[in-house]
C-alpha positions in Angstrom: 0.0 0.0 0.0 2.8 2.4 0.9 4.5 1.7 -2.4 1.4 2.5 -4.4 0.9 5.7 -2.4 4.5 6.8 -3.2 4.0 6.1 -6.9 0.8 8.2 -6.9 2.5 11.1 -5.1 5.5 11.0 -7.5 3.2 10.9 -10.6 1.3 13.9 -9.3 4.5 15.8 -8.7 5.6 15.2 -12.3 2.3 16.6 -13.6 2.6 19.8 -11.7 4.0 22.9 -13.4 7.6 23.8 -12.6 7.9 25.8 -9.4 10.1 28.8 -8.8 13.7 27.9 -8.2 14.6 31.3 -6.8 16.4 31.1 -3.5 15.1 33.1 -0.6 16.8 36.5 -0.4 18.0 36.2 -4.0 14.9 37.1 -5.9 15.0 38.9 -9.3 13.0 42.1 -9.6 9.3 41.8 -9.8 9.2 43.0 -13.4 11.6 40.2 -14.6 10.6 37.3 -12.3 8.1 35.5 -14.6 10.3 35.9 -17.7 13.3 34.6 -15.9 11.3 31.6 -14.7 10.2 31.0 -18.3 13.9 31.1 -19.4 14.8 28.5 -16.8 11.9 26.3 -17.8 13.0 26.5 -21.4 16.5 25.5 -20.5 18.0 28.7 -21.8 19.2 30.1 -18.4 21.9 27.8 -17.0 21.9 27.1 -13.2 25.0 29.3 -12.6 23.1 32.4 -13.8 20.1 31.7 -11.6 21.3 34.0 -8.8 22.8 37.4 -8.3 20.4 38.9 -10.8 21.4 42.5 -10.2 25.0 41.8 -10.9 26.4 42.9 -14.3 26.8 40.0 -16.8 30.1 39.1 -18.3 30.9 38.6 -22.0 31.1 34.8 -21.7 27.9 34.6 -19.6 26.0 36.6 -22.2 27.6 34.4 -25.0 26.1 31.3 -23.3 22.6 32.9 -23.2 22.9 33.8 -26.9 24.0 30.3 -27.9 21.3 28.7 -25.8 18.5 30.7 -27.3 19.8 30.2 -30.8 19.8 26.4 -30.5 16.5 26.5 -28.6 15.0 28.3 -31.7 16.4 25.7 -34.0 15.0 23.0 -31.8 11.5 24.6 -31.9 11.5 24.3 -35.7 11.1 20.6 -35.3 12.9 19.4 -38.4 13.8 15.8 -38.7 17.5 16.6 -38.9 18.9 19.6 -37.2 22.2 20.9 -35.8 23.2 20.2 -32.3 26.0 22.1 -30.5 28.2 19.0 -30.6 27.7 18.7 -34.4 28.7 22.3 -35.0 31.8 22.0 -32.9 32.8 18.9 -34.8 32.1 20.3 -38.3 33.4 23.9 -37.9 37.0 24.8 -37.2 37.9 28.2 -35.8 41.2 29.1 -37.6 42.4 31.6 -34.9 41.1 30.3 -31.5 41.1 32.5 -28.5 44.0 32.2 -26.2 42.2 33.3 -23.0 39.2 30.9 -23.2 38.3 27.5 -24.7 34.8 27.3 -23.5 32.5 25.5 -25.9 29.8 28.2 -25.7 32.2 31.0 -26.4 33.5 29.1 -29.5 29.9 28.5 -30.6 29.0 32.1 -30.1 32.0 33.0 -32.4 31.0 30.4 -35.0 27.4 31.7 -35.3 28.6 35.3 -35.4 27.3 36.5 -32.0 30.7 37.7 -30.8 34.1 38.8 -31.9 37.2 39.0 -29.8 38.6 42.0 -28.0 41.7 41.4 -30.2 42.6 38.8 -32.8 43.6 36.3 -30.0 41.6 37.4 -26.9 38.0 37.3 -25.9 38.2 38.8 -22.4 35.5 36.4 -21.0 35.2 38.0 -17.6 34.8 41.6 -18.8 31.3 43.1 -18.2 29.3 44.3 -21.2 27.4 47.5 -21.8 23.9 47.8 -23.1 25.1 48.9 -26.5 27.5 46.0 -26.7 24.7 43.6 -25.7 22.5 45.1 -28.5 25.3 44.5 -31.0 25.9 40.9 -29.9 22.2 40.2 -30.0 21.7 41.6 -33.5 24.9 39.9 -34.7 23.1 36.6 -33.8 19.6 37.0 -35.2 19.8 39.6 -38.0 19.9 37.4 -41.0 16.6 35.6 -40.6 14.6 38.2 -38.7 12.7 41.1 -40.3 15.2 43.9 -39.7 14.6 47.6 -40.1 16.2 50.5 -38.4 14.1 52.8 -36.2 14.9 56.5 -36.6 16.2 58.6 -33.7 12.8 60.3 -33.6 10.9 57.0 -33.4 13.1 55.7 -30.5 13.0 59.0 -28.7 16.0 58.3 -26.6 17.2 61.5 -24.8 20.7 60.0 -24.7 20.8 58.9 -28.3 23.9 61.0 -29.0 25.7 58.9 -26.4 25.3 55.7 -28.4 28.4 54.8 -30.3 28.2 55.1 -34.1 29.2 51.5 -34.4 26.3 50.5 -32.2 23.5 52.5 -33.7 22.5 49.9 -36.3 22.1 47.3 -33.6 20.4 49.6 -31.1 17.8 50.8 -33.7 17.2 47.2 -35.1 16.8 45.8 -31.6 14.2 48.6 -30.9 12.2 47.7 -34.0 12.2 44.0 -33.0 11.1 44.9 -29.5 14.1 43.3 -28.0 15.7 46.3 -26.3 13.7 49.6 -25.9 15.3 51.4 -23.0 13.6 52.8 -20.0 12.1 56.3 -19.1 13.1 57.7 -22.5 16.7 56.6 -22.3 18.8 53.7 -23.7 21.7 54.1 -21.3 24.1 52.7 -23.8 27.3 52.6 -21.7 25.6 51.2 -18.6 26.5 47.6 -17.8 23.6 45.2 -18.5 22.6 43.1 -15.5 21.9 39.4 -15.5 18.2 39.9 -15.2 18.1 42.5 -17.9 20.1 40.2 -20.2 17.9 37.2 -19.5 14.7 39.1 -20.2 16.2 40.4 -23.4 17.2 36.9 -24.5 13.8 35.5 -23.8 12.3 38.2 -26.0 14.2 36.6 -28.9 12.0 33.5 -28.4 8.9 35.6 -29.1 10.0 38.4 -31.4 12.9 37.2 -33.6 13.4 34.4 -36.1 16.2 31.9 -36.1 15.2 28.9 -38.1 18.6 28.0 -39.7 22.1 28.0 -38.4 24.1 31.0 -39.7 27.9 30.8 -39.7 29.4 34.1 -38.7 25.9 35.5 -38.6 25.3 35.5 -42.4 26.0 32.2 -44.1 23.2 29.6 -43.9 24.4 26.1 -43.2 22.1 23.1 -43.3 22.7 20.1 -41.0 21.7 17.6 -43.6 24.7 18.5 -45.8 26.6 16.2 -43.7 29.7 15.8 -45.9 30.7 19.5 -45.6 33.2 21.0 -43.2 33.8 24.7 -42.5 36.6 27.0 -41.5 35.7 30.3 -40.0 37.5 33.5 -39.1 36.4 37.0 -38.2 35.4 37.9 -41.7 35.1 34.6 -43.6 33.5 31.2 -44.0 35.3 28.6 -46.1 33.5 25.4 -47.2 35.1 22.1 -48.0 33.8 18.7 -49.2 34.7 15.6 -47.3 34.3 12.6 -49.6 33.9 9.6 -47.3 33.0 7.2 -50.2 29.5 6.6 -49.0 26.0 7.8 -50.2 25.1 10.5 -47.8 22.1 12.5 -46.8 23.8 15.4 -48.6 24.0 13.3 -51.8 20.3 12.6 -51.5 19.3 16.2 -51.0 21.5 17.6 -53.7 20.4 15.0 -56.3 16.8 15.9 -55.6 17.5 19.6 -56.3 19.6 18.8 -59.3 16.8 16.9 -61.0 14.1 19.2 -59.8 15.3 22.5 -61.1 15.4 23.0 -64.9 18.7 25.0 -64.7 20.5 21.7 -64.0 18.0 19.0 -65.0 17.8 20.3 -68.6 21.5 21.4 -68.8 22.8 18.3 -70.4 25.4 18.0 -67.7 25.6 14.8 -65.7 25.1 15.0 -61.9 28.2 16.0 -60.1 28.1 16.3 -56.3 30.6 19.1 -55.9 28.9 21.1 -58.6 25.5 20.5 -56.9 26.9 21.8 -53.6 28.2 25.0 -55.2 24.9 25.6 -57.0 22.3 24.6 -54.4 24.0 24.2 -51.1 24.0 27.9 -50.3 21.1 29.1 -52.4 19.8 31.2 -49.4 22.8 33.4 -49.8 23.8 33.1 -53.4 20.4 33.1 -55.2 22.1 31.2 -58.0 18.9 30.6 -59.9 18.5 34.4 -60.2 22.1 35.5 -60.5 23.6 32.7 -62.6 27.3 33.5 -62.9 28.2 30.8 -60.3 25.7 28.3 -61.7 26.9 28.8 -65.3 30.6 28.5 -64.3 29.9 25.4 -62.2 28.2 23.6 -65.0 31.3 24.2 -67.1 33.5 22.9 -64.3 34.9 26.4 -63.6 35.2 28.7 -60.7 33.6 32.1 -60.3 33.9 35.2 -58.1 31.0 37.4 -57.4 30.5 40.6 -55.2 27.2 40.7 -53.4 27.8 44.0 -51.7 28.0 42.7 -48.1 30.4 39.8 -49.1 32.3 38.3 -52.0 32.1 34.6 -52.9 34.7 32.6 -54.8 34.0 29.0 -55.9 36.3 26.0 -56.7 39.4 27.5 -55.2 42.6 25.6 -54.7 41.6 24.4 -51.2 37.9 25.0 -50.8 34.6 24.6 -52.7 33.4 28.0 -51.6 35.0 31.0 -49.9 32.7 33.6 -48.4 34.5 36.8 -47.4 32.4 39.2 -45.4 32.8 42.9 -45.7 33.2 45.2 -42.7 30.3 47.6 -43.3 27.8 49.2 -40.9 24.5 47.4 -40.6 23.3 44.0 -41.3 22.4 41.6 -44.2 18.8 40.5 -44.1 17.2 37.8 -46.2 13.5 38.4 -45.3 13.0 41.9 -46.7 14.3 41.4 -50.2 18.0 40.5 -49.5 19.2 43.9 -48.3 22.2 45.0 -46.3 23.9 48.0 -44.8 22.8 51.0 -42.7 20.8 52.4 -44.3 19.6 49.4 -46.2 20.3 48.9 -49.8 19.3 45.9 -52.0 22.0 43.5 -53.1 23.2 44.0 -56.6 25.6 41.1 -57.3 28.3 41.6 -59.9 30.9 39.2 -61.2 34.5 40.0 -60.4 36.9 39.4 -63.3 
């Protein structure tokens, strides 16, 4: 009888909603409490950040939140085959790793474009971040697949707008439009350190207001998990793609063959299926738009390389060591694929041109 009673009690406990994990005397502010609890329930807020909510957050702590929300968003898409953190770390090589940290979540944040270093070799993981820095890291992560537009100074109405660094204004105005960061009492307070609870609430807004349905390498280059025979090298301003031929029919083979024989550009070309050509033509269609701008497609069908300038990046195919080389330009603002493939601050439409 006792055993049955225990079973019933345990079963009822499992059915109950999760209860607050906040320790007595270490409560978050009333305005943030429910949102922080939601972040904990979603698995986005790690246990080590479930205390000291009024403390400023560090660069590596915020990086972990960004990585966790990005992969939670991927998980919520519910595809049959999706990236995991472990897969990304296995498939992507950082050519210049940081010397002051080797934390997986910092490396992942760098891979997906959330963060850069404080120098070519350092990340400064324990440094606190300001609100304008947080806005930039946030938009670095989610800009490509979200509907990004830049709010005007008048629209935001921040009395301290002139205190926002020029480098941060694209991020601050885009974060405002997406309702991710909107300041308080008519101010943005750009140089004030962002606290743990402020950071967590901002990150949870990504769940509701931003889109992140595909992994983006260095923030811009869409990479699909089912292309399982590709490997990547990343640096601050580039993504290089290589083909790893393991001599077996792969999921990547299946997907690329389907596209090759579905689209007339290849199915009616008279060219026999070639896996490397198919990767170049279809593997990064979200970025290259090869069926619209056909220089890369035409060259690939001839077995030749091509080089094209997309405004926010240049792309080179069939190089000596890589199938594709994406080189990202250091320009203000963000590339966005949901409002007509635009980039920059202010936004302009891409106008690809071949490079001789």
